[in-house]
């Protein structure tokens, strides 16, 4: 639940209640609880998944670290229960902040205020899934090679190059920070498939198609592309 008032947005659902203060959008706990928690993942249809998230002003604040800890514990709990899961974004746990957390190929990565600063010249087809609609696969096109700029927890600027499955995962998580979901990027005929049906029909071929030359200029929001193909 969220309430809008003179002091900003009130976010409940964590062990403490948090206030995003206006106008600087810093995040402070209303109560002194300082423990990580496994948090309910917001599902398709929840309005917070459509919010354009706010920049984090202080990467070293305790509140920022608590959000990251909650993301980590929530992702690991989901993966333990469901058998899959590599990344999660702050709005998925009810925090409208530009933070994403990824665990992939033995790497733990915290991205604060991330942005894609360059893309390669090829795209590839992906059967995308999401914690916020875990029983559904969506066929999308993603850039095969990207460069991402972000801040770490100490506030240091960093950049990384990502290719293939790592690139598509980061694009998925960064989309969340702008209120964009995989269902918005659906492409091609019959782009939606229940997980059980996908496993039966498509699992043998895998989730990823080969990279192909891009047929259009890359944009950050699907609305700029017009209607999906």
PDB file of C-alpha atoms in Angstrom:
ATOM      1  CA  UNK A   1       0.000   0.000   0.000  1.00  0.00           C
ATOM      2  CA  UNK A   2       1.220   3.525  -0.770  1.00  0.00           C
ATOM      3  CA  UNK A   3       0.036   6.851   0.558  1.00  0.00           C
ATOM      4  CA  UNK A   4       0.956  10.169  -0.998  1.00  0.00           C
ATOM      5  CA  UNK A   5       1.449  13.074   1.354  1.00  0.00           C
ATOM      6  CA  UNK A   6       3.561  16.136   1.907  1.00  0.00           C
ATOM      7  CA  UNK A   7       6.488  14.012   3.056  1.00  0.00           C
ATOM      8  CA  UNK A   8       6.464  11.776  -0.020  1.00  0.00           C
ATOM      9  CA  UNK A   9       5.504   8.165  -0.647  1.00  0.00           C
ATOM     10  CA  UNK A  10       4.992   5.741   2.224  1.00  0.00           C
ATOM     11  CA  UNK A  11       5.967   2.160   1.370  1.00  0.00           C
ATOM     12  CA  UNK A  12       4.764  -0.699   3.541  1.00  0.00           C
ATOM     13  CA  UNK A  13       5.338  -4.422   3.239  1.00  0.00           C
ATOM     14  CA  UNK A  14       8.847  -4.578   4.681  1.00  0.00           C
ATOM     15  CA  UNK A  15       9.658  -5.220   8.362  1.00  0.00           C
ATOM     16  CA  UNK A  16       9.743  -1.473   8.763  1.00  0.00           C
ATOM     17  CA  UNK A  17       7.775   1.220   6.946  1.00  0.00           C
ATOM     18  CA  UNK A  18       9.860   3.439   4.679  1.00  0.00           C
ATOM     19  CA  UNK A  19       9.372   7.017   3.577  1.00  0.00           C
ATOM     20  CA  UNK A  20      10.670   8.360   0.271  1.00  0.00           C
ATOM     21  CA  UNK A  21      11.135  11.992   1.188  1.00  0.00           C
ATOM     22  CA  UNK A  22      10.156  14.719  -1.270  1.00  0.00           C
ATOM     23  CA  UNK A  23      11.687  16.521  -3.059  1.00  0.00           C
ATOM     24  CA  UNK A  24      15.079  14.761  -2.772  1.00  0.00           C
ATOM     25  CA  UNK A  25      13.622  11.210  -2.798  1.00  0.00           C
ATOM     26  CA  UNK A  26      15.996   9.879  -0.158  1.00  0.00           C
ATOM     27  CA  UNK A  27      14.797   6.755   1.623  1.00  0.00           C
ATOM     28  CA  UNK A  28      14.583   6.653   5.414  1.00  0.00           C
ATOM     29  CA  UNK A  29      13.085   4.072   7.771  1.00  0.00           C
ATOM     30  CA  UNK A  30      10.125   5.344   9.733  1.00  0.00           C
ATOM     31  CA  UNK A  31      10.856   2.727  12.418  1.00  0.00           C
ATOM     32  CA  UNK A  32      14.317   1.626  13.585  1.00  0.00           C
ATOM     33  CA  UNK A  33      14.143  -1.978  12.312  1.00  0.00           C
ATOM     34  CA  UNK A  34      17.399  -2.770  10.512  1.00  0.00           C
ATOM     35  CA  UNK A  35      17.159  -6.396   9.435  1.00  0.00           C
ATOM     36  CA  UNK A  36      16.940  -7.928   5.980  1.00  0.00           C
ATOM     37  CA  UNK A  37      13.771  -9.755   5.050  1.00  0.00           C
ATOM     38  CA  UNK A  38      12.225 -11.951   2.401  1.00  0.00           C
ATOM     39  CA  UNK A  39       9.668  -9.686   0.772  1.00  0.00           C
ATOM     40  CA  UNK A  40       6.512 -10.389  -1.200  1.00  0.00           C
ATOM     41  CA  UNK A  41       7.203 -10.048  -4.916  1.00  0.00           C
ATOM     42  CA  UNK A  42       4.749  -7.718  -6.628  1.00  0.00           C
ATOM     43  CA  UNK A  43       2.787  -9.422  -9.393  1.00  0.00           C
ATOM     44  CA  UNK A  44       1.601  -8.335 -12.835  1.00  0.00           C
ATOM     45  CA  UNK A  45      -1.208  -5.828 -12.307  1.00  0.00           C
ATOM     46  CA  UNK A  46       0.347  -4.159  -9.247  1.00  0.00           C
ATOM     47  CA  UNK A  47       0.621  -0.420 -10.067  1.00  0.00           C
ATOM     48  CA  UNK A  48       4.107  -0.103  -8.584  1.00  0.00           C
ATOM     49  CA  UNK A  49       5.470  -2.205 -11.448  1.00  0.00           C
ATOM     50  CA  UNK A  50       4.468   0.665 -13.768  1.00  0.00           C
ATOM     51  CA  UNK A  51       6.246   3.412 -11.813  1.00  0.00           C
ATOM     52  CA  UNK A  52       9.311   5.154 -13.235  1.00  0.00           C
ATOM     53  CA  UNK A  53      11.654   4.731 -10.286  1.00  0.00           C
ATOM     54  CA  UNK A  54      13.551   7.523  -8.560  1.00  0.00           C
ATOM     55  CA  UNK A  55      17.322   7.946  -8.494  1.00  0.00           C
ATOM     56  CA  UNK A  56      19.105   6.862  -5.326  1.00  0.00           C
ATOM     57  CA  UNK A  57      20.691   9.937  -3.746  1.00  0.00           C
ATOM     58  CA  UNK A  58      22.934   8.222  -1.170  1.00  0.00           C
ATOM     59  CA  UNK A  59      24.304   4.815  -2.118  1.00  0.00           C
ATOM     60  CA  UNK A  60      25.974   4.367   1.288  1.00  0.00           C
ATOM     61  CA  UNK A  61      22.889   5.077   3.385  1.00  0.00           C
ATOM     62  CA  UNK A  62      21.679   2.287   5.649  1.00  0.00           C
ATOM     63  CA  UNK A  63      18.291   2.413   3.928  1.00  0.00           C
ATOM     64  CA  UNK A  64      19.927   1.731   0.543  1.00  0.00           C
ATOM     65  CA  UNK A  65      21.834  -1.231   1.966  1.00  0.00           C
ATOM     66  CA  UNK A  66      18.672  -2.619   3.511  1.00  0.00           C
ATOM     67  CA  UNK A  67      16.880  -2.496   0.162  1.00  0.00           C
ATOM     68  CA  UNK A  68      19.799  -4.379  -1.411  1.00  0.00           C
ATOM     69  CA  UNK A  69      19.778  -6.950   1.407  1.00  0.00           C
ATOM     70  CA  UNK A  70      16.041  -7.472   0.936  1.00  0.00           C
ATOM     71  CA  UNK A  71      16.533  -7.920  -2.810  1.00  0.00           C
ATOM     72  CA  UNK A  72      19.255 -10.505  -2.198  1.00  0.00           C
ATOM     73  CA  UNK A  73      17.240 -12.533   0.315  1.00  0.00           C
ATOM     74  CA  UNK A  74      14.054 -12.362  -1.753  1.00  0.00           C
ATOM     75  CA  UNK A  75      15.826 -13.534  -4.916  1.00  0.00           C
ATOM     76  CA  UNK A  76      17.520 -16.431  -3.123  1.00  0.00           C
ATOM     77  CA  UNK A  77      14.281 -17.502  -1.485  1.00  0.00           C
ATOM     78  CA  UNK A  78      12.449 -17.445  -4.825  1.00  0.00           C
ATOM     79  CA  UNK A  79      15.208 -19.455  -6.505  1.00  0.00           C
ATOM     80  CA  UNK A  80      15.218 -22.029  -3.716  1.00  0.00           C
ATOM     81  CA  UNK A  81      11.452 -22.495  -3.963  1.00  0.00           C
ATOM     82  CA  UNK A  82      11.055 -22.346  -7.756  1.00  0.00           C
ATOM     83  CA  UNK A  83      14.388 -23.526  -9.140  1.00  0.00           C
ATOM     84  CA  UNK A  84      15.153 -20.460 -11.251  1.00  0.00           C
ATOM     85  CA  UNK A  85      15.923 -16.771 -10.832  1.00  0.00           C
ATOM     86  CA  UNK A  86      18.940 -14.585 -11.584  1.00  0.00           C
ATOM     87  CA  UNK A  87      17.906 -10.986 -10.998  1.00  0.00           C
ATOM     88  CA  UNK A  88      15.401  -8.747  -9.254  1.00  0.00           C
ATOM     89  CA  UNK A  89      14.624  -5.013  -9.304  1.00  0.00           C
ATOM     90  CA  UNK A  90      13.608  -2.788  -6.398  1.00  0.00           C
ATOM     91  CA  UNK A  91      10.033  -2.067  -7.599  1.00  0.00           C
ATOM     92  CA  UNK A  92       9.360  -5.813  -7.498  1.00  0.00           C
ATOM     93  CA  UNK A  93       9.605  -5.622  -3.707  1.00  0.00           C
ATOM     94  CA  UNK A  94       7.660  -2.374  -3.525  1.00  0.00           C
ATOM     95  CA  UNK A  95      10.556   0.114  -3.509  1.00  0.00           C
ATOM     96  CA  UNK A  96      10.336   2.706  -6.329  1.00  0.00           C
ATOM     97  CA  UNK A  97      14.115   3.171  -6.517  1.00  0.00           C
ATOM     98  CA  UNK A  98      16.640   2.613  -9.292  1.00  0.00           C
ATOM     99  CA  UNK A  99      18.330  -0.466  -7.837  1.00  0.00           C
ATOM    100  CA  UNK A 100      18.771  -3.903  -9.401  1.00  0.00           C
ATOM    101  CA  UNK A 101      20.403  -7.001  -7.945  1.00  0.00           C
ATOM    102  CA  UNK A 102      21.802  -9.878 -10.028  1.00  0.00           C
ATOM    103  CA  UNK A 103      23.347 -13.253  -9.233  1.00  0.00           C
ATOM    104  CA  UNK A 104      24.642 -14.995 -12.338  1.00  0.00           C
ATOM    105  CA  UNK A 105      27.549 -17.290 -13.194  1.00  0.00           C
ATOM    106  CA  UNK A 106      28.946 -16.999  -9.669  1.00  0.00           C
ATOM    107  CA  UNK A 107      28.793 -13.201  -9.703  1.00  0.00           C
ATOM    108  CA  UNK A 108      26.858 -11.008  -7.268  1.00  0.00           C
ATOM    109  CA  UNK A 109      26.147  -7.598  -8.756  1.00  0.00           C
ATOM    110  CA  UNK A 110      24.442  -4.541  -7.244  1.00  0.00           C
ATOM    111  CA  UNK A 111      23.536  -1.849  -9.777  1.00  0.00           C
ATOM    112  CA  UNK A 112      22.441   1.542  -8.454  1.00  0.00           C
ATOM    113  CA  UNK A 113      21.108   4.158 -10.881  1.00  0.00           C
ATOM    114  CA  UNK A 114      22.087   1.958 -13.859  1.00  0.00           C
ATOM    115  CA  UNK A 115      21.758   3.042 -17.473  1.00  0.00           C
ATOM    116  CA  UNK A 116      22.548   1.471 -20.822  1.00  0.00           C
ATOM    117  CA  UNK A 117      25.118   3.691 -22.506  1.00  0.00           C
ATOM    118  CA  UNK A 118      25.869   1.663 -25.631  1.00  0.00           C
ATOM    119  CA  UNK A 119      24.475  -1.298 -27.568  1.00  0.00           C
ATOM    120  CA  UNK A 120      25.937  -3.513 -30.262  1.00  0.00           C
ATOM    121  CA  UNK A 121      24.525  -3.948 -33.756  1.00  0.00           C
ATOM    122  CA  UNK A 122      22.804  -7.295 -33.244  1.00  0.00           C
ATOM    123  CA  UNK A 123      19.632  -8.441 -31.504  1.00  0.00           C
ATOM    124  CA  UNK A 124      18.495 -11.899 -30.528  1.00  0.00           C
ATOM    125  CA  UNK A 125      15.201 -13.553 -29.710  1.00  0.00           C
ATOM    126  CA  UNK A 126      14.609 -14.472 -26.071  1.00  0.00           C
ATOM    127  CA  UNK A 127      11.855 -16.378 -24.308  1.00  0.00           C
ATOM    128  CA  UNK A 128      11.744 -14.085 -21.288  1.00  0.00           C
ATOM    129  CA  UNK A 129      10.278 -14.844 -17.871  1.00  0.00           C
ATOM    130  CA  UNK A 130       9.817 -12.786 -14.730  1.00  0.00           C
ATOM    131  CA  UNK A 131       9.294 -13.138 -10.976  1.00  0.00           C
ATOM    132  CA  UNK A 132       6.233 -10.926 -11.399  1.00  0.00           C
ATOM    133  CA  UNK A 133       4.537 -13.421 -13.742  1.00  0.00           C
ATOM    134  CA  UNK A 134       6.432 -16.659 -13.026  1.00  0.00           C
ATOM    135  CA  UNK A 135       4.105 -18.985 -14.935  1.00  0.00           C
ATOM    136  CA  UNK A 136       4.477 -17.121 -18.231  1.00  0.00           C
ATOM    137  CA  UNK A 137       7.110 -16.932 -20.966  1.00  0.00           C
ATOM    138  CA  UNK A 138       7.147 -13.996 -23.395  1.00  0.00           C
ATOM    139  CA  UNK A 139       9.007 -13.870 -26.701  1.00  0.00           C
ATOM    140  CA  UNK A 140      10.980 -10.606 -26.941  1.00  0.00           C
ATOM    141  CA  UNK A 141      13.928  -9.180 -28.861  1.00  0.00           C
ATOM    142  CA  UNK A 142      16.936  -7.935 -26.897  1.00  0.00           C
ATOM    143  CA  UNK A 143      20.240  -6.334 -27.811  1.00  0.00           C
ATOM    144  CA  UNK A 144      22.915  -9.038 -27.861  1.00  0.00           C
ATOM    145  CA  UNK A 145      25.695  -6.769 -26.565  1.00  0.00           C
ATOM    146  CA  UNK A 146      25.338  -3.788 -24.220  1.00  0.00           C
ATOM    147  CA  UNK A 147      27.424  -1.529 -22.019  1.00  0.00           C
ATOM    148  CA  UNK A 148      25.958  -0.442 -18.678  1.00  0.00           C
ATOM    149  CA  UNK A 149      27.040   2.410 -16.410  1.00  0.00           C
ATOM    150  CA  UNK A 150      26.045   2.316 -12.727  1.00  0.00           C
ATOM    151  CA  UNK A 151      27.099   3.102  -9.148  1.00  0.00           C
ATOM    152  CA  UNK A 152      28.192   0.486  -6.641  1.00  0.00           C
ATOM    153  CA  UNK A 153      27.268   0.505  -2.940  1.00  0.00           C
ATOM    154  CA  UNK A 154      30.202   2.804  -2.180  1.00  0.00           C
ATOM    155  CA  UNK A 155      28.997   5.320  -4.759  1.00  0.00           C
ATOM    156  CA  UNK A 156      31.842   4.587  -7.178  1.00  0.00           C
ATOM    157  CA  UNK A 157      30.955   4.820 -10.891  1.00  0.00           C
ATOM    158  CA  UNK A 158      31.421   1.574 -12.801  1.00  0.00           C
ATOM    159  CA  UNK A 159      30.831   0.204 -16.279  1.00  0.00           C
ATOM    160  CA  UNK A 160      30.421  -3.332 -17.552  1.00  0.00           C
ATOM    161  CA  UNK A 161      30.064  -5.059 -20.891  1.00  0.00           C
ATOM    162  CA  UNK A 162      27.453  -7.797 -21.176  1.00  0.00           C
ATOM    163  CA  UNK A 163      26.814 -10.256 -23.991  1.00  0.00           C
ATOM    164  CA  UNK A 164      24.098 -12.827 -24.630  1.00  0.00           C
ATOM    165  CA  UNK A 165      22.165 -14.110 -21.625  1.00  0.00           C
ATOM    166  CA  UNK A 166      23.872 -11.627 -19.301  1.00  0.00           C
ATOM    167  CA  UNK A 167      22.918  -8.748 -21.601  1.00  0.00           C
ATOM    168  CA  UNK A 168      19.272  -9.795 -21.832  1.00  0.00           C
ATOM    169  CA  UNK A 169      19.027 -10.182 -18.052  1.00  0.00           C
ATOM    170  CA  UNK A 170      20.359  -6.678 -17.429  1.00  0.00           C
ATOM    171  CA  UNK A 171      17.991  -5.218 -20.034  1.00  0.00           C
ATOM    172  CA  UNK A 172      15.085  -6.993 -18.321  1.00  0.00           C
ATOM    173  CA  UNK A 173      16.010  -5.627 -14.880  1.00  0.00           C
ATOM    174  CA  UNK A 174      16.665  -2.092 -16.126  1.00  0.00           C
ATOM    175  CA  UNK A 175      13.294  -2.113 -17.885  1.00  0.00           C
ATOM    176  CA  UNK A 176      11.676  -2.680 -14.481  1.00  0.00           C
ATOM    177  CA  UNK A 177      13.163   0.610 -13.251  1.00  0.00           C
ATOM    178  CA  UNK A 178      11.210   2.465 -15.956  1.00  0.00           C
ATOM    179  CA  UNK A 179       7.942   0.618 -15.384  1.00  0.00           C
ATOM    180  CA  UNK A 180       8.426  -1.531 -18.500  1.00  0.00           C
ATOM    181  CA  UNK A 181       7.678  -5.273 -18.408  1.00  0.00           C
ATOM    182  CA  UNK A 182       8.540  -8.083 -20.794  1.00  0.00           C
ATOM    183  CA  UNK A 183       4.871  -8.302 -21.772  1.00  0.00           C
ATOM    184  CA  UNK A 184       5.240  -4.789 -23.253  1.00  0.00           C
ATOM    185  CA  UNK A 185       8.023  -5.991 -25.542  1.00  0.00           C
ATOM    186  CA  UNK A 186       6.249  -9.106 -26.844  1.00  0.00           C
ATOM    187  CA  UNK A 187       7.059  -9.685 -30.493  1.00  0.00           C
ATOM    188  CA  UNK A 188       6.186 -12.047 -33.298  1.00  0.00           C
ATOM    189  CA  UNK A 189       3.163 -14.315 -33.708  1.00  0.00           C
ATOM    190  CA  UNK A 190       1.809 -15.984 -30.570  1.00  0.00           C
ATOM    191  CA  UNK A 191       4.443 -14.472 -28.238  1.00  0.00           C
ATOM    192  CA  UNK A 192       2.983 -15.711 -24.930  1.00  0.00           C
ATOM    193  CA  UNK A 193       3.292 -19.226 -23.541  1.00  0.00           C
ATOM    194  CA  UNK A 194       2.557 -20.771 -20.152  1.00  0.00           C
ATOM    195  CA  UNK A 195       5.670 -22.212 -18.530  1.00  0.00           C
ATOM    196  CA  UNK A 196       4.327 -25.773 -18.591  1.00  0.00           C
ATOM    197  CA  UNK A 197       3.448 -25.510 -22.284  1.00  0.00           C
ATOM    198  CA  UNK A 198       6.763 -23.833 -23.119  1.00  0.00           C
ATOM    199  CA  UNK A 199       8.631 -26.688 -21.429  1.00  0.00           C
ATOM    200  CA  UNK A 200       6.729 -29.203 -23.538  1.00  0.00           C
ATOM    201  CA  UNK A 201       7.025 -27.379 -26.866  1.00  0.00           C
ATOM    202  CA  UNK A 202      10.163 -25.241 -26.829  1.00  0.00           C
ATOM    203  CA  UNK A 203      12.543 -26.244 -24.027  1.00  0.00           C
ATOM    204  CA  UNK A 204      14.607 -28.520 -26.267  1.00  0.00           C
ATOM    205  CA  UNK A 205      15.469 -25.559 -28.514  1.00  0.00           C
ATOM    206  CA  UNK A 206      16.355 -23.320 -25.558  1.00  0.00           C
ATOM    207  CA  UNK A 207      15.420 -19.780 -24.609  1.00  0.00           C
ATOM    208  CA  UNK A 208      17.813 -17.926 -26.912  1.00  0.00           C
ATOM    209  CA  UNK A 209      17.911 -17.506 -30.654  1.00  0.00           C
ATOM    210  CA  UNK A 210      21.035 -16.580 -32.642  1.00  0.00           C
ATOM    211  CA  UNK A 211      22.122 -12.932 -32.897  1.00  0.00           C
ATOM    212  CA  UNK A 212      20.951 -11.177 -36.053  1.00  0.00           C
ATOM    213  CA  UNK A 213      21.657  -7.695 -37.470  1.00  0.00           C
ATOM    214  CA  UNK A 214      19.322  -5.096 -35.999  1.00  0.00           C
ATOM    215  CA  UNK A 215      16.538  -4.004 -38.311  1.00  0.00           C
ATOM    216  CA  UNK A 216      15.843  -0.742 -36.421  1.00  0.00           C
ATOM    217  CA  UNK A 217      17.576   1.728 -34.115  1.00  0.00           C
ATOM    218  CA  UNK A 218      17.624   0.627 -30.484  1.00  0.00           C
ATOM    219  CA  UNK A 219      15.299   2.527 -28.147  1.00  0.00           C
ATOM    220  CA  UNK A 220      14.841   2.264 -24.408  1.00  0.00           C
ATOM    221  CA  UNK A 221      11.053   2.126 -24.264  1.00  0.00           C
ATOM    222  CA  UNK A 222       8.732  -0.056 -26.357  1.00  0.00           C
ATOM    223  CA  UNK A 223       6.239   2.770 -26.845  1.00  0.00           C
ATOM    224  CA  UNK A 224       8.811   4.441 -29.089  1.00  0.00           C
ATOM    225  CA  UNK A 225       8.674   1.462 -31.447  1.00  0.00           C
ATOM    226  CA  UNK A 226       4.946   1.676 -32.066  1.00  0.00           C
ATOM    227  CA  UNK A 227       2.950  -1.535 -32.151  1.00  0.00           C
ATOM    228  CA  UNK A 228       4.927  -4.752 -31.670  1.00  0.00           C
ATOM    229  CA  UNK A 229       5.470  -6.939 -34.699  1.00  0.00           C
TER     230      UNK A 229
END
